[in-house]
PDB file of C-alpha atoms in Angstrom:
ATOM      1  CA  UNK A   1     -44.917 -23.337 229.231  1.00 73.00           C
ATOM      2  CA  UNK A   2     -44.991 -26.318 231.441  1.00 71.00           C
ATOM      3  CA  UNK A   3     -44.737 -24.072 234.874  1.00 68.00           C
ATOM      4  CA  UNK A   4     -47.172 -21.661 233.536  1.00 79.00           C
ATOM      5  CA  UNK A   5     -49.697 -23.922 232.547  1.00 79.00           C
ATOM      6  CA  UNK A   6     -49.626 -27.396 234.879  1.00 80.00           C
ATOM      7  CA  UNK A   7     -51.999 -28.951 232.600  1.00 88.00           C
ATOM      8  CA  UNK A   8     -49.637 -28.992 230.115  1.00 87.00           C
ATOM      9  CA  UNK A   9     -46.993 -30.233 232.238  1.00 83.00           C
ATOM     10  CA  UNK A  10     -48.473 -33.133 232.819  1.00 88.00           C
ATOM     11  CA  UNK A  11     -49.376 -33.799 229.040  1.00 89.00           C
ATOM     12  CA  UNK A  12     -46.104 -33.242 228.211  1.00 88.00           C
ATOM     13  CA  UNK A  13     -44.736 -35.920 230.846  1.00 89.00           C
ATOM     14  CA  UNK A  14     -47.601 -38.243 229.685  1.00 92.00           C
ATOM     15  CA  UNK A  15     -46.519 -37.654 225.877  1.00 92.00           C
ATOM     16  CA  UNK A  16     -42.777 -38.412 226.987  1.00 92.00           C
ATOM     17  CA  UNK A  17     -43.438 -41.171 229.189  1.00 94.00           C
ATOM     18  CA  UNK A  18     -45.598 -42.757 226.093  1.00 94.00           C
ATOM     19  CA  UNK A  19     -42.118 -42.477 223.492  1.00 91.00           C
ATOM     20  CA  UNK A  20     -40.082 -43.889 226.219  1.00 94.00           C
ATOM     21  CA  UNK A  21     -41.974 -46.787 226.410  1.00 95.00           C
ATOM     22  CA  UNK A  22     -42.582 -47.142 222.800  1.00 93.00           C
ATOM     23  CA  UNK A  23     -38.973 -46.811 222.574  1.00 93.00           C
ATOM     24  CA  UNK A  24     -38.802 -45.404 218.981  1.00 91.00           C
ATOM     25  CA  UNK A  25     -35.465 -46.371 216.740  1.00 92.00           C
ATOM     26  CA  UNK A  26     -33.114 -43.332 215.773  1.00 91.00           C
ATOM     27  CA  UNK A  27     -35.011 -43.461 212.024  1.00 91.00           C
ATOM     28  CA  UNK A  28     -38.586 -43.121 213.758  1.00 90.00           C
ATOM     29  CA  UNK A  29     -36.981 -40.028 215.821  1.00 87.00           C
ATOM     30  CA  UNK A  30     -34.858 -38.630 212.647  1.00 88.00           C
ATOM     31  CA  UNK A  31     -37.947 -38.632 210.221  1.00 83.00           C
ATOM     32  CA  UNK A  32     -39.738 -36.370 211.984  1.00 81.00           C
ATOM     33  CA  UNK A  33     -38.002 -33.839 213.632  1.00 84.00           C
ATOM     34  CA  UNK A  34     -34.581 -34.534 211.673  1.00 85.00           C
ATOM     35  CA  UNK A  35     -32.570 -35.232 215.006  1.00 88.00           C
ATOM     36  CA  UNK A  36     -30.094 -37.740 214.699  1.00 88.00           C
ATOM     37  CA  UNK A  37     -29.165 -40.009 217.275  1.00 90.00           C
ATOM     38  CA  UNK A  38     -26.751 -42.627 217.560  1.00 90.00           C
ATOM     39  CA  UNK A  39     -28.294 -45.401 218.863  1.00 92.00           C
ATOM     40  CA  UNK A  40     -31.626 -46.094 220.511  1.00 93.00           C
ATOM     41  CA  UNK A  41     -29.787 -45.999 223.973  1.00 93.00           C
ATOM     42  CA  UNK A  42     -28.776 -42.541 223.287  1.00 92.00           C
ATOM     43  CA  UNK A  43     -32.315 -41.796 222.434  1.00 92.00           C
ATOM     44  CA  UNK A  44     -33.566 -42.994 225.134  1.00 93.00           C
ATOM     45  CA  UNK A  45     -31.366 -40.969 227.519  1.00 93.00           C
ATOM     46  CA  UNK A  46     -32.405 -37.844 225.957  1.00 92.00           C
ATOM     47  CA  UNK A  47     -36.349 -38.740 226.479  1.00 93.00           C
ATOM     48  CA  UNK A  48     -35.617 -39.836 229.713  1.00 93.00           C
ATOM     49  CA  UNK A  49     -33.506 -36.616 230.611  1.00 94.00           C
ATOM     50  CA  UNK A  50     -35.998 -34.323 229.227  1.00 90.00           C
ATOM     51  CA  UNK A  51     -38.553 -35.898 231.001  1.00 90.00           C
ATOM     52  CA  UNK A  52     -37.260 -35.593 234.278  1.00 91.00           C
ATOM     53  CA  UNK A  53     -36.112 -31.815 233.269  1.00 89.00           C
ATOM     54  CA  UNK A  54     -39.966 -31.035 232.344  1.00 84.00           C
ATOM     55  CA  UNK A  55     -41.140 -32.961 235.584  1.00 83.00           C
ATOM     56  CA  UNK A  56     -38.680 -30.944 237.674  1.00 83.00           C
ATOM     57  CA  UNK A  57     -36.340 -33.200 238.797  1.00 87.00           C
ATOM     58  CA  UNK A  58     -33.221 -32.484 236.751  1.00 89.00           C
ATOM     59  CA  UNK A  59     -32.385 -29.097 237.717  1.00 89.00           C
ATOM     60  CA  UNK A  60     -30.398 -28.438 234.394  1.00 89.00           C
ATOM     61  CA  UNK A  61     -31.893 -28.864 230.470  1.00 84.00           C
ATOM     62  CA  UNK A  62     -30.268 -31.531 228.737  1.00 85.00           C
ATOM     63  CA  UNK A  63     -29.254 -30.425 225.076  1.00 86.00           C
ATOM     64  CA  UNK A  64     -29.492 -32.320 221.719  1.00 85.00           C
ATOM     65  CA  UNK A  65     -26.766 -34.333 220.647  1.00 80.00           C
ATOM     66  CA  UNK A  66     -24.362 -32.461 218.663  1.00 70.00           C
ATOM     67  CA  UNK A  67     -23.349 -33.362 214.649  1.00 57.00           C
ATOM     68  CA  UNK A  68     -24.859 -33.687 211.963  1.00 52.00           C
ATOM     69  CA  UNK A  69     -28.534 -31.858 212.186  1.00 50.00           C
ATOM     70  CA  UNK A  70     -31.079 -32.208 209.147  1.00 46.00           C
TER      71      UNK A  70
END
């Protein structure tokens, strides 16, 4: 969606640049979309990770963590 529509992209980067900042805890994450992370470091890899995937820069997706899914 984000290569078909570049307006989007960028919304989406904004969006992910905004939770890495915030830096939510694994609880604020989990309620939500029911993702479990370990620890906010982990999190915080992920957002980053994705962020850069979205952007372009990581050439590979990065996957959620594996375990324990709500």
């Amino acid at each position: 969606m984000c290569v078909r529509d570049p307006t989007y992209g960028v919304l989406m980067r904004e969006a992910l640049d905004y939770m890495i900042v915030r830096r939510p805890t694994p609880q604020e994450w989990l309620d939500p979309t029911g993702i479990r992370f370990a620890d906010e470091r982990e999190l915080g890899e992920y957002l980053r990770a994705f962020r850069d995937y979205v952007a372009g820069i990581r050439p590979e997706p990065i996957y959620l963590p594996t375990g324990e899914q709500l």
